[in-house]
mmCIF file of C-alpha atoms in Angstrom:
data_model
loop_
_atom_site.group_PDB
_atom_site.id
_atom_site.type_symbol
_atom_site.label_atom_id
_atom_site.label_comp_id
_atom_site.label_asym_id
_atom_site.label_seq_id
_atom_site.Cartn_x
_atom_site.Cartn_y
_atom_site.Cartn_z
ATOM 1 C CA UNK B 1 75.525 18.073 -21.292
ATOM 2 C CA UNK B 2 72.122 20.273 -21.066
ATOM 3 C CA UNK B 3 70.006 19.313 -18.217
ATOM 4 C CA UNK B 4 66.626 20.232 -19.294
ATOM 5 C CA UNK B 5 63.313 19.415 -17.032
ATOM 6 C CA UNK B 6 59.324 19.544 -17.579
ATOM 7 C CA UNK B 7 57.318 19.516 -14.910
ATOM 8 C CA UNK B 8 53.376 18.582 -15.480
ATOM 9 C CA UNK B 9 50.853 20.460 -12.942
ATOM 10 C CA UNK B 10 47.562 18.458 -13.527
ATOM 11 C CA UNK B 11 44.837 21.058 -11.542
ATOM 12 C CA UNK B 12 41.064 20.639 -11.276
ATOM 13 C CA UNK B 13 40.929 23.908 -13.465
ATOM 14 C CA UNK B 14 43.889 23.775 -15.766
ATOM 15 C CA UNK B 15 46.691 21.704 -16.730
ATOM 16 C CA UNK B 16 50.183 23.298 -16.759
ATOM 17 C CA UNK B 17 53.466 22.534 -18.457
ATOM 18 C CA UNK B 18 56.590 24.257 -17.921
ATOM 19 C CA UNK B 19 60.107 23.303 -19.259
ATOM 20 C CA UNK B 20 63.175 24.133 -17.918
ATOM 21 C CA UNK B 21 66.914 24.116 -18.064
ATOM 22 C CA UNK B 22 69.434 23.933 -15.001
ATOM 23 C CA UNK B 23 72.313 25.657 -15.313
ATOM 24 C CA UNK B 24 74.585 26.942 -12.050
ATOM 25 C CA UNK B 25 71.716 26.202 -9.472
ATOM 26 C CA UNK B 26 68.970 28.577 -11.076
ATOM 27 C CA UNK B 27 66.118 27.370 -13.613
ATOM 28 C CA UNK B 28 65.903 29.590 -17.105
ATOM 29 C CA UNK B 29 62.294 28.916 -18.580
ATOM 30 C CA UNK B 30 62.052 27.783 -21.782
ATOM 31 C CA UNK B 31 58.485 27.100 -22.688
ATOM 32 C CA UNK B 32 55.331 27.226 -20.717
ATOM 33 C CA UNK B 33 51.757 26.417 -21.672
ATOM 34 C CA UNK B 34 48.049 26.057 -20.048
ATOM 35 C CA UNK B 35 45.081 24.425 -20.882
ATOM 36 C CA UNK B 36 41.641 23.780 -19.483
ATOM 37 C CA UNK B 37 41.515 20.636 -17.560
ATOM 38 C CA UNK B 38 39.510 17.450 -18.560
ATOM 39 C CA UNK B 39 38.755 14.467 -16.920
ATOM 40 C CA UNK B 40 39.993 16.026 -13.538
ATOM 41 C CA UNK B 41 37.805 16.433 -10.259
ATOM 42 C CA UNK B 42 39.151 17.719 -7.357
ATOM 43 C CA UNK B 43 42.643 17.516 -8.318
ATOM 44 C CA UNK B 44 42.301 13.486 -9.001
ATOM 45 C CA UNK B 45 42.137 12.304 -12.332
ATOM 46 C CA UNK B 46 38.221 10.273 -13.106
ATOM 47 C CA UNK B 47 38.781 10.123 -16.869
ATOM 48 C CA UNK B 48 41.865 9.061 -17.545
ATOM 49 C CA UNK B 49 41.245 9.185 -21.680
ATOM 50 C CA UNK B 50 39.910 12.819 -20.817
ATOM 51 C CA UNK B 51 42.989 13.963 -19.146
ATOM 52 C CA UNK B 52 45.136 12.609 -21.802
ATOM 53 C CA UNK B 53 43.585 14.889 -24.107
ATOM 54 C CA UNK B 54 44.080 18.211 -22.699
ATOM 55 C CA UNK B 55 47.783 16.615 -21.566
ATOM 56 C CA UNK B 56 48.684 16.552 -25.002
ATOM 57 C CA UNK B 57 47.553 19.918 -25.656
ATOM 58 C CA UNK B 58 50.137 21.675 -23.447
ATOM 59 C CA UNK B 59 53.252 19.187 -24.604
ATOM 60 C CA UNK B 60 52.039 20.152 -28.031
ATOM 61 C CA UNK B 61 52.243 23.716 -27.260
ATOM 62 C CA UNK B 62 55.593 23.375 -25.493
ATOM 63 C CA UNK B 63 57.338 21.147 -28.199
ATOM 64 C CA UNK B 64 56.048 23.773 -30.785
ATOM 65 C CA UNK B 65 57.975 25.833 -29.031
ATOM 66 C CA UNK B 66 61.253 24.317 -28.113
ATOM 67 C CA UNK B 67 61.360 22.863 -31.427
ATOM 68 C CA UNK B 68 61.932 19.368 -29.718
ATOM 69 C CA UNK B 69 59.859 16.288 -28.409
ATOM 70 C CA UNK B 70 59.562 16.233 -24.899
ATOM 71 C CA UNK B 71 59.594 12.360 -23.381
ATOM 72 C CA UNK B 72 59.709 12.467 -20.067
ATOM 73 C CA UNK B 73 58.317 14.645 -17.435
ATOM 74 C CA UNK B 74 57.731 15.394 -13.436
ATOM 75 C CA UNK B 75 54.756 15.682 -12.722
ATOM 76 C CA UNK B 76 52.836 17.142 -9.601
ATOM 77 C CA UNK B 77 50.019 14.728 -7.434
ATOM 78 C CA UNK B 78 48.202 15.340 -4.489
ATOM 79 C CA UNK B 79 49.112 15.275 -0.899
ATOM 80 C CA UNK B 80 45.919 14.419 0.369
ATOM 81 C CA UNK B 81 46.722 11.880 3.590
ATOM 82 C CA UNK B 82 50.723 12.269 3.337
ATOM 83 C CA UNK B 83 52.429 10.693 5.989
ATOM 84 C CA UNK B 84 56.341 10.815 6.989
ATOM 85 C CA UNK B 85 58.497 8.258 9.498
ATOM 86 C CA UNK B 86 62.197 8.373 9.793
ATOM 87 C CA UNK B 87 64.290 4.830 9.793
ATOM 88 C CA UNK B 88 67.629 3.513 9.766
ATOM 89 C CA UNK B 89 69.216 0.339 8.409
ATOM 90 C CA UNK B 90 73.153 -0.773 8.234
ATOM 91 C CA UNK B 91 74.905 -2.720 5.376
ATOM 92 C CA UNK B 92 78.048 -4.461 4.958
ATOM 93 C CA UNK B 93 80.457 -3.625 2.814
ATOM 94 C CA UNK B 94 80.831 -6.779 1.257
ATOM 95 C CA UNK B 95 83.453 -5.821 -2.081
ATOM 96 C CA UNK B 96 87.194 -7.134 -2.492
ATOM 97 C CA UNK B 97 88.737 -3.588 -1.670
ATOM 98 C CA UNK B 98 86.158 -2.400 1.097
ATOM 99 C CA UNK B 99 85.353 0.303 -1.303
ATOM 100 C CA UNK B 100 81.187 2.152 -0.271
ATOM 101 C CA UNK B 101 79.634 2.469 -4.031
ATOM 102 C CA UNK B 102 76.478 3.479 -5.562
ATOM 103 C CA UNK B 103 74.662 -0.215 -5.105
ATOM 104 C CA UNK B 104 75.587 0.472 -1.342
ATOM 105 C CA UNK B 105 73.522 3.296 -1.043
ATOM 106 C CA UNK B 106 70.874 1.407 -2.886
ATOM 107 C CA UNK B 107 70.772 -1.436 -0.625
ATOM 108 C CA UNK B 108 71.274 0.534 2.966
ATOM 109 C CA UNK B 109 68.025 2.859 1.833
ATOM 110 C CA UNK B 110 66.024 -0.175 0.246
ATOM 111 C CA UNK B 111 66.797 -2.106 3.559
ATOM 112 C CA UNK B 112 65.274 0.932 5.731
ATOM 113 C CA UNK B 113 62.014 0.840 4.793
ATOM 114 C CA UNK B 114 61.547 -3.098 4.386
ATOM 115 C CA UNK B 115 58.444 -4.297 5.228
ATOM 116 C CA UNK B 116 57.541 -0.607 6.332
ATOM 117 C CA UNK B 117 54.991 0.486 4.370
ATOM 118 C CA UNK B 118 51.907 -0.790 4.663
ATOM 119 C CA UNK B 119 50.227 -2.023 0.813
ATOM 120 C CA UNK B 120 47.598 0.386 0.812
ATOM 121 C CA UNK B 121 50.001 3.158 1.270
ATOM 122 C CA UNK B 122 52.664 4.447 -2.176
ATOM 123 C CA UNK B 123 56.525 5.379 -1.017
ATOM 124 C CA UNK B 124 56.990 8.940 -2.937
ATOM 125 C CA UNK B 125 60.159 9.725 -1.701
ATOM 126 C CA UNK B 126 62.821 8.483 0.480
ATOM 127 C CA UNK B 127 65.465 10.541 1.660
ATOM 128 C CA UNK B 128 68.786 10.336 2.954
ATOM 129 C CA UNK B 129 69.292 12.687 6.100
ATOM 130 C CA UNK B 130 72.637 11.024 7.288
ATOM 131 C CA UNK B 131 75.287 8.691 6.334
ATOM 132 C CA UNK B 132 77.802 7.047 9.022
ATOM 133 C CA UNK B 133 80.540 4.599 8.157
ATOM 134 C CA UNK B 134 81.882 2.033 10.963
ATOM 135 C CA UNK B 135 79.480 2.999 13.332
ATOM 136 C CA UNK B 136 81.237 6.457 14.240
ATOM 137 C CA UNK B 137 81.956 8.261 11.356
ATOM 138 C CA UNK B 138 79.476 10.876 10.072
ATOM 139 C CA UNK B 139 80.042 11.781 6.402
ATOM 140 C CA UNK B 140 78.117 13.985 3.598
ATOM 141 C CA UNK B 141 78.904 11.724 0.918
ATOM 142 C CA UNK B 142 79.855 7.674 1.428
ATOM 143 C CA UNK B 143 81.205 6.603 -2.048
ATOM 144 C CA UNK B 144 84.059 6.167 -2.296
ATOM 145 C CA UNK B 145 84.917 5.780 1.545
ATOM 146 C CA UNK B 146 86.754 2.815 2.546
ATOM 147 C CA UNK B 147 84.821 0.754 5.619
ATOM 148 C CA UNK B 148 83.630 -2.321 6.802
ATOM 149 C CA UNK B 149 79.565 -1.441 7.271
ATOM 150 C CA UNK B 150 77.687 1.904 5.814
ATOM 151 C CA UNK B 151 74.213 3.066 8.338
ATOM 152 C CA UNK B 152 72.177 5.467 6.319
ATOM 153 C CA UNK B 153 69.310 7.356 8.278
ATOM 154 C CA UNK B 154 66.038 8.362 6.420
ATOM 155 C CA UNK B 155 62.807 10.144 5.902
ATOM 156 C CA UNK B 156 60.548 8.077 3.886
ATOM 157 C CA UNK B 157 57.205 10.030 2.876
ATOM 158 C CA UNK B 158 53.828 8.315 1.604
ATOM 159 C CA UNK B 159 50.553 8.493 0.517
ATOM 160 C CA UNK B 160 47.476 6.804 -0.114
ATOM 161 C CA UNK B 161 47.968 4.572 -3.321
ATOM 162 C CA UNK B 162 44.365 6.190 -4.044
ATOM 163 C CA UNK B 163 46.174 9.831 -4.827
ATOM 164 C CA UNK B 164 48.642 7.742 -7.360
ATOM 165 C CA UNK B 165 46.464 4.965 -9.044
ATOM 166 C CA UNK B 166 44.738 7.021 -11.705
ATOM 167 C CA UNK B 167 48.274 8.561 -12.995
ATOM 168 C CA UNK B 168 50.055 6.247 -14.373
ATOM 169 C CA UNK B 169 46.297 4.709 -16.693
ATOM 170 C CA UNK B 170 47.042 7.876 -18.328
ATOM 171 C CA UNK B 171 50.635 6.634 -20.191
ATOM 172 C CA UNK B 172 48.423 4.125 -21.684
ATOM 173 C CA UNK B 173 45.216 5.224 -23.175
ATOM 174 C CA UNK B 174 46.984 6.557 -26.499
ATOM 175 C CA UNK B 175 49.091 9.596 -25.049
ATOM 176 C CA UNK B 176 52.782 9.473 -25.891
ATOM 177 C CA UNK B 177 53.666 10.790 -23.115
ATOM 178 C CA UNK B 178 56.213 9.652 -20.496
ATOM 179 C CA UNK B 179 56.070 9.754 -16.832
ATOM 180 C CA UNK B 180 59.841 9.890 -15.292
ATOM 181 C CA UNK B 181 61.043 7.754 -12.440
ATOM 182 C CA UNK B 182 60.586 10.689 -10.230
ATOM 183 C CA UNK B 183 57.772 12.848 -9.799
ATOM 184 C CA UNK B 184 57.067 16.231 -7.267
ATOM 185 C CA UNK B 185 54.193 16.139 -5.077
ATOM 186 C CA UNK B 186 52.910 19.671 -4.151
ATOM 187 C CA UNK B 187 53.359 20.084 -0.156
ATOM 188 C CA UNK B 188 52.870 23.294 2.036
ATOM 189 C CA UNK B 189 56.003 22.537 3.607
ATOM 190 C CA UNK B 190 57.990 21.955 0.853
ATOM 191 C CA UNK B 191 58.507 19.530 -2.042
ATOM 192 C CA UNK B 192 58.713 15.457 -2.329
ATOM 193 C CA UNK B 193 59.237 13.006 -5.479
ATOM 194 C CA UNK B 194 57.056 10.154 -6.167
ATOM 195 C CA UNK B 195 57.754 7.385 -8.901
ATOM 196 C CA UNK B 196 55.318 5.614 -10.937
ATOM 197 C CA UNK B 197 57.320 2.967 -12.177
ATOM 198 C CA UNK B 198 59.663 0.447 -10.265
ATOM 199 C CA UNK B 199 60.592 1.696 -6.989
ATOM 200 C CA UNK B 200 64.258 0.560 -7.329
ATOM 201 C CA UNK B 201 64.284 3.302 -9.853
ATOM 202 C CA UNK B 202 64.387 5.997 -7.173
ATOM 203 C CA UNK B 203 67.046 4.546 -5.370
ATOM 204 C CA UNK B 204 69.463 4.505 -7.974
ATOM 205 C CA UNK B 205 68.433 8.109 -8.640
ATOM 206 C CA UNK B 206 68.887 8.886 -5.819
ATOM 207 C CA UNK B 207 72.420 7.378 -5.175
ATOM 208 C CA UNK B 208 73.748 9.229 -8.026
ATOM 209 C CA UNK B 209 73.550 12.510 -5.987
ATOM 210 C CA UNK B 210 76.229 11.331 -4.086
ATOM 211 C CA UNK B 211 78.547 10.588 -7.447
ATOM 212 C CA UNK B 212 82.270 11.946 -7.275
#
């Protein structure tokens, strides 16, 4: 199966779309597009009907060119304010056969950032830096595994819900476009993922990196 991305760049100057497909670890381009930005002040979207518009433009320009609708997309926010803590949290395994699954995962990284993040604040990513079954044994990837409790360790990043709010108004003043679960925030160190819709959602995405 073709694993084809978009990823949405929404600038103070220009708005930039460029699709992608994955193949052996490397990215080949397939479309690309750029319009002048609307609605958009300092990175943050004021006018969300605005920003739809010149959205729209670049999808229509990349779907001309693919030949195919795009529905779903990542999409780049600010980091304005972005904060990091690391966490832990333990689970039983609770199943007949003692068997570490997906819903595991799920539960162990849900679990470590309970009550952690305070409600003006947006989790953008949460990720796993270490898994350890029984208490003693440090492994790269749980499922599977046969144990009695699963500890994952964490990095959870987030950021003001101010940089997010405006973002997802924009799936619903008449564009058709999509936001995915996930999102990329641009960060000098680096990148993190950000989801618009249910935060479960990014667990479950999450957990499926560690599918055998």
């Amino acid at each position: 199966m073709r694993k084809i991305i978009a990823c949405l760049d929404i600038g103070s100057f220009s708005i930039k779309l460029v699709v992608g497909e994955i193949t052996k670890n490397k990215v080949n381009i397939l479309a690309c597009a750029e319009s002048p930005s609307q609605g958009i002040k300092k990175g943050y979207i004021v006018n969300p009907e605005s920003a739809s518009i010149a959205i729209k433009d670049v999808f229509s320009k990349c779907e001309n060119m693919l030949g195919l609708p795009i529905k779903s997309v990542l999409l780049c926010v600010p980091t304005d304010n972005l904060e990091c803590f690391v966490s832990s949290a333990s689970v039983n395994i609770t199943n007949e056969d003692n068997v570490i699954t997906h819903d595991d995962i799920t539960k162990a990284m849900q679990k470590s950032i309970y009550k952690k993040i305070d409600d003006n604040k947006e989790l953008v990513t949460i990720l796993p830096t270490k898994f350890i079954i029984n208490d003693d044994e440090v492994v790269s990837n749980p499922v599977k595994c046969v144990a009695g409790k699963l500890t994952v360790n964490v990095v959870a990043v987030v950021v003001p819900k101010i940089n997010t709010d405006n973002i997802s108004q924009i799936s619903t003043t008449g564009s058709p476009i999509i936001f995915d679960n996930v999102l990329f925030i641009k960060s000098v160190n680096g990148i993190a993922s950000k989801n618009v819709i249910p935060v479960a959602k990014i667990f479950r995405s999450l957990s499926r990196l560690y599918k055998t």
